[in-house]
Coordinates of C-alpha atoms in Angstrom, one line a residue:
M1 CA 20.5 19.8 134.5
A2 CA 21.0 19.9 138.3
A3 CA 20.5 22.8 140.5
S4 CA 23.7 22.2 142.3
S5 CA 25.7 20.5 139.6
L6 CA 29.4 21.6 139.5
R7 CA 28.6 24.8 141.4
A8 CA 27.4 27.0 138.6
A9 CA 28.8 30.4 139.6
P10 CA 32.3 30.0 138.2
I11 CA 30.8 29.2 134.8
L12 CA 29.8 32.8 134.4
F13 CA 33.3 34.0 134.9
A14 CA 34.6 31.3 132.6
G15 CA 32.3 32.5 130.0
A16 CA 33.4 36.1 130.3
F17 CA 37.1 35.0 130.1
L18 CA 36.4 32.7 127.1
S19 CA 34.8 35.5 125.2
A20 CA 38.2 37.3 125.1
C21 CA 40.0 34.2 123.9
A22 CA 40.3 32.5 120.5
A23 CA 37.5 30.0 120.0
L24 CA 38.3 26.3 119.4
P25 CA 37.9 25.2 115.8
R26 CA 34.6 23.8 114.5
L27 CA 32.7 23.3 111.3
E28 CA 30.3 26.1 110.3
A29 CA 27.1 26.2 112.3
V30 CA 23.9 25.5 110.5
P31 CA 22.4 28.9 109.3
P32 CA 19.0 29.6 111.1
E33 CA 17.0 29.3 107.9
L34 CA 18.3 25.7 107.4
T35 CA 18.0 24.5 111.0
E36 CA 15.1 22.1 110.4
R37 CA 16.5 20.8 107.1
A38 CA 19.8 19.7 108.7
A39 CA 19.9 15.9 108.9
I40 CA 22.1 13.1 110.2
Q41 CA 23.6 11.3 107.2
G42 CA 21.9 8.0 106.7
I43 CA 19.2 8.5 109.4
A44 CA 16.6 10.9 108.0
D45 CA 14.1 10.5 110.9
A46 CA 16.6 10.8 113.7
R47 CA 14.9 13.7 115.4
V48 CA 12.0 16.1 115.6
W49 CA 11.3 19.7 116.9
L50 CA 8.4 20.3 119.2
D51 CA 8.5 24.1 119.4
R52 CA 6.9 25.0 116.0
D53 CA 5.4 22.8 113.3
L54 CA 4.2 19.6 114.9
G55 CA 3.6 17.9 111.5
P56 CA 6.7 15.7 111.5
F57 CA 6.1 14.7 115.1
I58 CA 2.5 13.8 114.4
Q59 CA 3.6 11.7 111.4
S60 CA 6.1 9.9 113.6
V61 CA 3.4 9.1 116.1
I62 CA 1.1 7.7 113.4
Q63 CA 4.0 5.5 112.2
D64 CA 4.6 4.3 115.7
S65 CA 1.0 3.3 116.0
N66 CA 1.1 1.5 112.7
R67 CA 4.1 -0.5 113.8
E68 CA 2.4 -1.4 117.1
V69 CA -0.8 -2.6 115.3
E70 CA 1.3 -4.7 112.9
A71 CA 3.3 -6.2 115.8
L72 CA 0.0 -7.1 117.6
R73 CA -1.5 -8.6 114.5
S74 CA 1.6 -10.7 113.9
A75 CA 1.4 -11.9 117.5
G76 CA -2.3 -12.9 117.0
E77 CA -3.5 -10.2 119.4
P78 CA -6.7 -8.2 118.7
T79 CA -6.2 -4.8 117.1
D80 CA -9.8 -3.4 117.1
H81 CA -9.3 -1.9 120.6
L82 CA -5.7 -1.0 121.4
P83 CA -4.4 -1.3 125.0
P84 CA -3.8 1.7 127.3
V85 CA -0.8 3.9 126.6
Y86 CA 1.7 4.2 129.5
V87 CA 4.3 7.0 129.1
L88 CA 7.2 7.8 131.4
A89 CA 9.2 11.1 131.6
I90 CA 12.5 11.1 133.5
S91 CA 13.8 14.5 134.5
G92 CA 17.3 15.9 134.9
G93 CA 18.9 16.2 138.3
G94 CA 22.6 15.3 138.3
D95 CA 23.4 12.7 140.9
A96 CA 19.8 12.7 142.0
G97 CA 19.2 10.4 139.1
A98 CA 19.7 7.7 141.8
F99 CA 16.1 8.5 142.7
A100 CA 14.7 7.4 139.4
A101 CA 16.8 4.3 139.4
G102 CA 15.5 3.4 142.9
I103 CA 11.9 4.0 142.0
L104 CA 12.1 1.8 139.0
C105 CA 13.9 -1.0 140.7
G106 CA 11.6 -0.8 143.7
C107 CA 8.6 -1.2 141.4
T108 CA 10.2 -4.3 139.9
A109 CA 10.6 -5.7 143.4
R110 CA 7.0 -5.0 144.1
G111 CA 5.9 -6.7 140.9
D112 CA 4.0 -3.7 139.4
R113 CA 6.7 -2.3 137.0
L114 CA 4.9 -1.1 133.9
Q115 CA 6.0 -1.5 130.3
F116 CA 5.9 2.0 129.0
K117 CA 5.1 2.6 125.4
V118 CA 7.0 5.9 125.5
V119 CA 10.0 6.8 127.6
T120 CA 11.7 10.2 127.5
G121 CA 14.8 11.4 129.3
T122 CA 16.6 14.7 129.8
S123 CA 20.1 15.2 131.3
V124 CA 20.7 12.5 133.9
G125 CA 17.3 11.1 132.8
A126 CA 18.9 10.5 129.4
L127 CA 21.3 8.0 131.1
I128 CA 18.5 6.2 132.8
A129 CA 15.9 6.2 130.0
P130 CA 17.3 3.5 127.7
F131 CA 17.4 1.0 130.6
A132 CA 14.0 2.0 131.9
F133 CA 12.7 1.5 128.4
L134 CA 14.2 -2.0 128.1
G135 CA 12.7 -3.2 131.4
P136 CA 13.7 -5.0 134.6
Q137 CA 16.4 -7.1 132.9
Y138 CA 18.5 -4.0 133.0
D139 CA 17.9 -3.1 136.7
D140 CA 21.5 -4.1 137.5
V141 CA 22.7 -1.4 135.1
L142 CA 20.3 1.1 136.8
R143 CA 21.6 0.1 140.2
N144 CA 25.2 0.4 139.2
L145 CA 24.7 3.8 137.6
A146 CA 22.9 5.0 140.8
T147 CA 25.2 3.6 143.4
A148 CA 28.6 2.6 142.1
I149 CA 30.0 5.6 140.3
G150 CA 31.8 8.6 141.6
P151 CA 33.0 12.0 140.3
A152 CA 35.9 10.5 138.4
D153 CA 33.6 8.2 136.5
V154 CA 31.6 11.2 135.1
L155 CA 33.8 14.3 134.9
G156 CA 37.3 14.8 133.5
E157 CA 38.2 17.8 135.5
R158 CA 40.6 20.3 134.0
N159 CA 42.7 22.8 135.9
T160 CA 41.3 26.3 136.0
L161 CA 43.5 27.7 133.2
A162 CA 42.9 24.7 131.0
G163 CA 39.2 24.9 131.6
L164 CA 39.0 28.6 130.8
M165 CA 41.0 28.0 127.6
S166 CA 38.9 25.0 126.5
D167 CA 35.1 24.6 125.9
G168 CA 34.3 23.5 129.5
M169 CA 35.7 23.3 133.0
A170 CA 35.6 19.5 132.6
S171 CA 35.7 17.0 129.7
T172 CA 33.1 14.4 128.9
E173 CA 35.7 11.7 128.3
P174 CA 34.9 9.7 131.5
L175 CA 31.2 9.9 131.0
S176 CA 31.6 8.8 127.3
R177 CA 33.6 5.8 128.5
L178 CA 30.8 5.0 131.1
V179 CA 28.1 5.3 128.4
A180 CA 30.1 3.1 126.0
K181 CA 30.5 0.4 128.8
Y182 CA 26.7 0.1 129.2
V183 CA 25.3 1.0 125.8
T184 CA 26.6 -1.9 123.9
P185 CA 25.6 -3.2 120.4
D186 CA 23.2 -5.6 122.2
V187 CA 21.5 -2.7 123.9
L188 CA 21.2 -0.9 120.5
A189 CA 19.7 -4.1 119.0
A190 CA 17.2 -4.4 121.9
V191 CA 16.1 -0.8 121.5
A192 CA 15.6 -1.4 117.7
R193 CA 13.5 -4.5 118.4
E194 CA 11.2 -2.5 120.7
F195 CA 11.0 0.3 118.2
G196 CA 9.7 -2.3 115.7
R197 CA 6.9 -3.1 118.1
G198 CA 5.8 0.6 118.1
R199 CA 7.5 1.6 121.3
V200 CA 9.3 5.0 121.6
L201 CA 12.5 6.1 123.3
Q202 CA 13.2 9.9 123.1
I203 CA 16.1 11.9 124.5
A204 CA 16.3 15.7 124.5
T205 CA 19.3 17.9 123.9
T206 CA 19.7 21.6 123.4
N207 CA 21.0 22.8 120.1
L208 CA 23.0 25.7 121.5
D209 CA 23.5 27.4 118.1
A210 CA 19.8 27.5 117.3
G211 CA 18.7 27.9 121.0
R212 CA 16.1 25.1 120.5
H213 CA 15.1 21.8 122.1
V214 CA 15.9 18.8 120.0
I215 CA 14.0 15.5 120.5
W216 CA 16.0 12.5 119.3
N217 CA 14.2 9.4 118.2
M218 CA 16.5 6.8 119.7
G219 CA 14.6 3.9 118.3
A220 CA 14.8 5.1 114.8
I221 CA 18.5 5.7 115.2
A222 CA 19.0 2.2 116.7
S223 CA 17.1 0.5 113.9
S224 CA 18.5 2.6 111.1
G225 CA 21.4 0.2 110.3
A226 CA 23.6 3.2 109.7
P227 CA 27.3 2.6 110.5
N228 CA 27.3 5.6 112.9
A229 CA 24.2 4.6 114.7
L230 CA 25.8 3.3 117.9
D231 CA 28.2 6.2 118.1
L232 CA 25.4 8.7 117.6
F233 CA 23.2 7.0 120.2
R234 CA 26.0 7.3 122.8
R235 CA 26.9 10.8 121.9
I236 CA 23.3 12.0 122.3
M237 CA 23.1 10.5 125.8
V238 CA 26.4 12.3 126.7
A239 CA 25.2 15.6 125.1
S240 CA 22.0 15.6 127.1
T241 CA 24.0 15.6 130.3
S242 CA 26.6 18.2 129.3
I243 CA 26.0 21.3 131.3
P244 CA 27.2 24.3 129.2
G245 CA 30.4 25.9 130.5
A246 CA 30.8 23.2 133.2
V247 CA 31.3 20.4 130.7
S248 CA 32.4 20.3 127.1
P249 CA 29.5 20.3 124.5
V250 CA 29.1 17.5 122.1
M251 CA 29.6 18.4 118.4
I252 CA 27.3 16.6 116.0
D253 CA 27.9 16.6 112.2
V254 CA 24.9 17.2 110.0
D255 CA 24.4 18.0 106.3
V256 CA 22.0 20.1 104.2
D257 CA 21.9 19.3 100.5
G258 CA 25.3 17.6 100.7
K259 CA 27.0 20.4 102.5
R260 CA 28.5 19.5 106.0
F261 CA 27.8 21.6 109.0
Q262 CA 28.3 21.1 112.7
E263 CA 25.8 21.6 115.6
M264 CA 26.8 22.2 119.2
H265 CA 24.6 20.2 121.6
V266 CA 24.4 20.6 125.4
D267 CA 22.2 19.6 128.3
G268 CA 18.5 19.2 127.3
G269 CA 17.6 20.7 130.7
V270 CA 18.8 24.2 129.5
I271 CA 15.3 24.5 127.9
S272 CA 13.2 21.9 129.7
Q273 CA 14.1 19.5 132.5
V274 CA 11.4 17.0 131.7
F275 CA 9.2 16.5 128.6
L276 CA 6.5 14.4 126.9
Y277 CA 4.4 16.2 124.4
P278 CA 3.3 19.8 123.8
S279 CA -0.2 20.9 124.8
P280 CA -1.7 21.0 121.3
F281 CA -0.6 17.5 120.4
L282 CA -3.8 15.4 120.9
A283 CA -5.9 18.0 119.1
E284 CA -3.4 18.1 116.2
L285 CA -3.3 14.3 116.1
E286 CA -7.1 14.1 115.9
K287 CA -7.0 16.6 113.0
A288 CA -4.4 14.6 111.1
T289 CA -6.1 11.2 111.6
G290 CA -9.7 12.4 111.4
R291 CA -10.6 10.7 114.7
P292 CA -9.9 11.1 118.4
L293 CA -7.3 8.9 120.1
D294 CA -9.6 6.2 121.5
R295 CA -7.1 4.9 124.1
E296 CA -6.5 5.5 127.8
I297 CA -3.3 7.5 128.5
H298 CA -1.4 7.1 131.8
M299 CA 1.4 9.7 132.4
Y300 CA 4.2 8.9 134.8
V301 CA 6.7 11.6 135.7
I302 CA 9.9 11.1 137.8
R303 CA 11.3 14.4 139.1
N304 CA 14.8 13.8 140.2
G305 CA 14.6 16.5 142.8
R306 CA 12.3 18.2 145.2
L307 CA 9.2 20.1 144.5
Q308 CA 9.9 22.9 147.0
P309 CA 12.8 25.3 147.3
D310 CA 15.9 24.1 149.0
W311 CA 16.9 26.4 151.8
S312 CA 20.5 27.7 152.0
D313 CA 22.3 30.1 154.3
T314 CA 24.0 32.1 151.5
D315 CA 27.4 33.8 152.1
R316 CA 27.5 37.5 151.3
R317 CA 30.1 37.0 148.5
T318 CA 29.7 37.5 144.8
L319 CA 30.4 33.9 143.8
A320 CA 28.1 32.5 146.5
I321 CA 25.3 34.8 145.6
T322 CA 25.6 34.2 141.9
G323 CA 25.8 30.4 142.3
R324 CA 22.8 30.4 144.7
A325 CA 20.7 32.5 142.2
I326 CA 21.5 30.1 139.4
N327 CA 20.6 27.1 141.5
V328 CA 17.3 28.7 142.5
L329 CA 16.6 29.5 138.8
V330 CA 17.2 25.9 137.7
Q331 CA 15.2 24.4 140.5
A332 CA 12.3 26.7 139.8
Q333 CA 12.4 25.8 136.1
G334 CA 12.3 22.1 137.0
I335 CA 9.3 22.6 139.3
N336 CA 7.5 24.6 136.6
D337 CA 8.1 21.9 134.1
V338 CA 6.4 19.3 136.3
H339 CA 3.4 21.7 136.8
R340 CA 3.2 22.2 133.0
L341 CA 2.9 18.4 132.4
Y342 CA 0.3 18.2 135.1
E343 CA -1.8 20.9 133.4
I344 CA -1.4 19.2 130.1
A345 CA -2.6 15.9 131.7
R346 CA -5.6 17.7 133.2
H347 CA -6.6 19.4 130.0
D348 CA -6.3 16.1 128.1
A349 CA -8.1 14.0 130.8
V350 CA -4.9 11.9 131.1
D351 CA -4.2 9.9 134.3
F352 CA -1.3 11.7 136.0
N353 CA 1.3 10.1 138.3
L354 CA 4.3 11.8 139.8
A355 CA 7.3 10.7 141.9
Y356 CA 9.6 13.2 143.6
I357 CA 12.0 13.5 146.5
G358 CA 10.1 14.4 149.6
P359 CA 11.1 16.6 152.5
E360 CA 11.6 13.6 154.7
F361 CA 14.8 12.7 152.7
A362 CA 17.5 14.8 154.4
H363 CA 20.8 13.0 153.8
T364 CA 23.9 15.3 153.5
H365 CA 25.2 16.1 150.1
P366 CA 28.8 17.1 150.3
E367 CA 29.7 17.0 146.6
E368 CA 28.3 16.0 143.2
F369 CA 28.2 12.2 142.6
D370 CA 29.0 11.5 146.3
T371 CA 28.6 7.7 146.5
A372 CA 27.1 7.7 150.0
Y373 CA 24.5 10.3 149.1
M374 CA 23.6 8.4 145.9
N375 CA 23.2 5.1 147.8
A376 CA 21.1 6.7 150.4
L377 CA 18.9 8.3 147.8
Y378 CA 18.6 5.1 145.8
D379 CA 17.6 3.2 149.0
Y380 CA 15.0 5.9 149.9
A381 CA 13.5 5.7 146.4
Y382 CA 13.6 1.9 146.3
G383 CA 11.6 1.9 149.5
L384 CA 9.0 4.1 148.0
G385 CA 8.7 1.9 144.9
S386 CA 8.7 -1.4 146.6
T387 CA 6.0 -0.4 149.1
G388 CA 3.7 1.2 146.6
H389 CA 4.2 4.8 147.9
A390 CA 6.1 6.2 144.9
W391 CA 3.3 7.9 142.9
H392 CA 1.2 11.0 143.6
N393 CA -1.7 12.1 141.5
S394 CA -0.8 15.8 141.5
P395 CA 2.1 18.0 142.6
P396 CA 2.0 19.0 146.2
Q397 CA 0.2 22.4 146.8
Q398 CA 1.8 23.1 150.1
T399 CA 4.9 21.4 151.6
E400 CA 7.0 21.9 154.6
M401 CA 10.4 23.5 154.1
P402 CA 13.1 20.7 154.3
E403 CA 16.0 20.9 156.6
S404 CA 19.2 22.4 155.2
H405 CA 21.6 19.8 153.8

């Protein structure tokens, strides 16, 4: 979810208007007491919840490790001491996702691109994560997503009246077509193969009915063999980028004991703009297995944004003030999410590495998904990655205020 995406202020007024209008049809929402029992037909292990009982998540991690060990054994590799674990979290940030693409492609050019055991993505990070997960052979896709798309490739804008009467001021149809172009059956098969080796790809959405973060196991979906696997994979990517009110939500059918329900999913950044694992995870994993995790963990976080407030000369008008306040709120949330992961890493003695947009990048940003801005940001990030200056071992404690842009 981006601080400046689609200029947030009108969404509040759209919401107020919509509340007085008839709602669009949908299947019944899952009752709260059944939320965690709701399942995707044919894909029982499609997702987990990280905000309450960690048991299912712990079991999925153990299964991932078992697949990894079996893959190493089949390849004739030693399994008595497993290799370090490299994990990557890619944040939201709207068109600033060009930053993550540039960092990754720059690391490829430098020759030190890591293979991450775990890759997570939220919002625009969800569009990047599958190709970051699959490795440098998909750098051309990352480059195209970062530099060759414009507003019309992402948003199907509606006129004001149509937007107010619908479920978003823009439709997700162009973005759905874009995702379908790049997420092919071959990509699904490649994700499934890596899942079989114990690697993990996760994307977050927000279940708006339940008000909860949903972590989707994209490898399990890809390897399920379910006839709806490719469609679900694509829909989750689109849902993770769908800013509520600004863009239509994605409706996902589920069932409980044979009864069909429908969940409303929107941008994962509504709850958290970047994620890996909750703070009790390693301790809970040790309890479940009866032994500590005897592996090095290296955490990499790409923040598609700045880590200091953007200055703005705010007009003294209701819409301008409201929009600016929402942007500040979203940016502060994103910064806090980074600091939360840093504190988890410190607590768990995990090596921490962070890439973010520095104050030296000051290119003008006239509109969302402006091609010139995205190209400039990609080139800036590529330069950081290709020269070995991408990663910092902690968030900055004090930074200079960037110039207005």
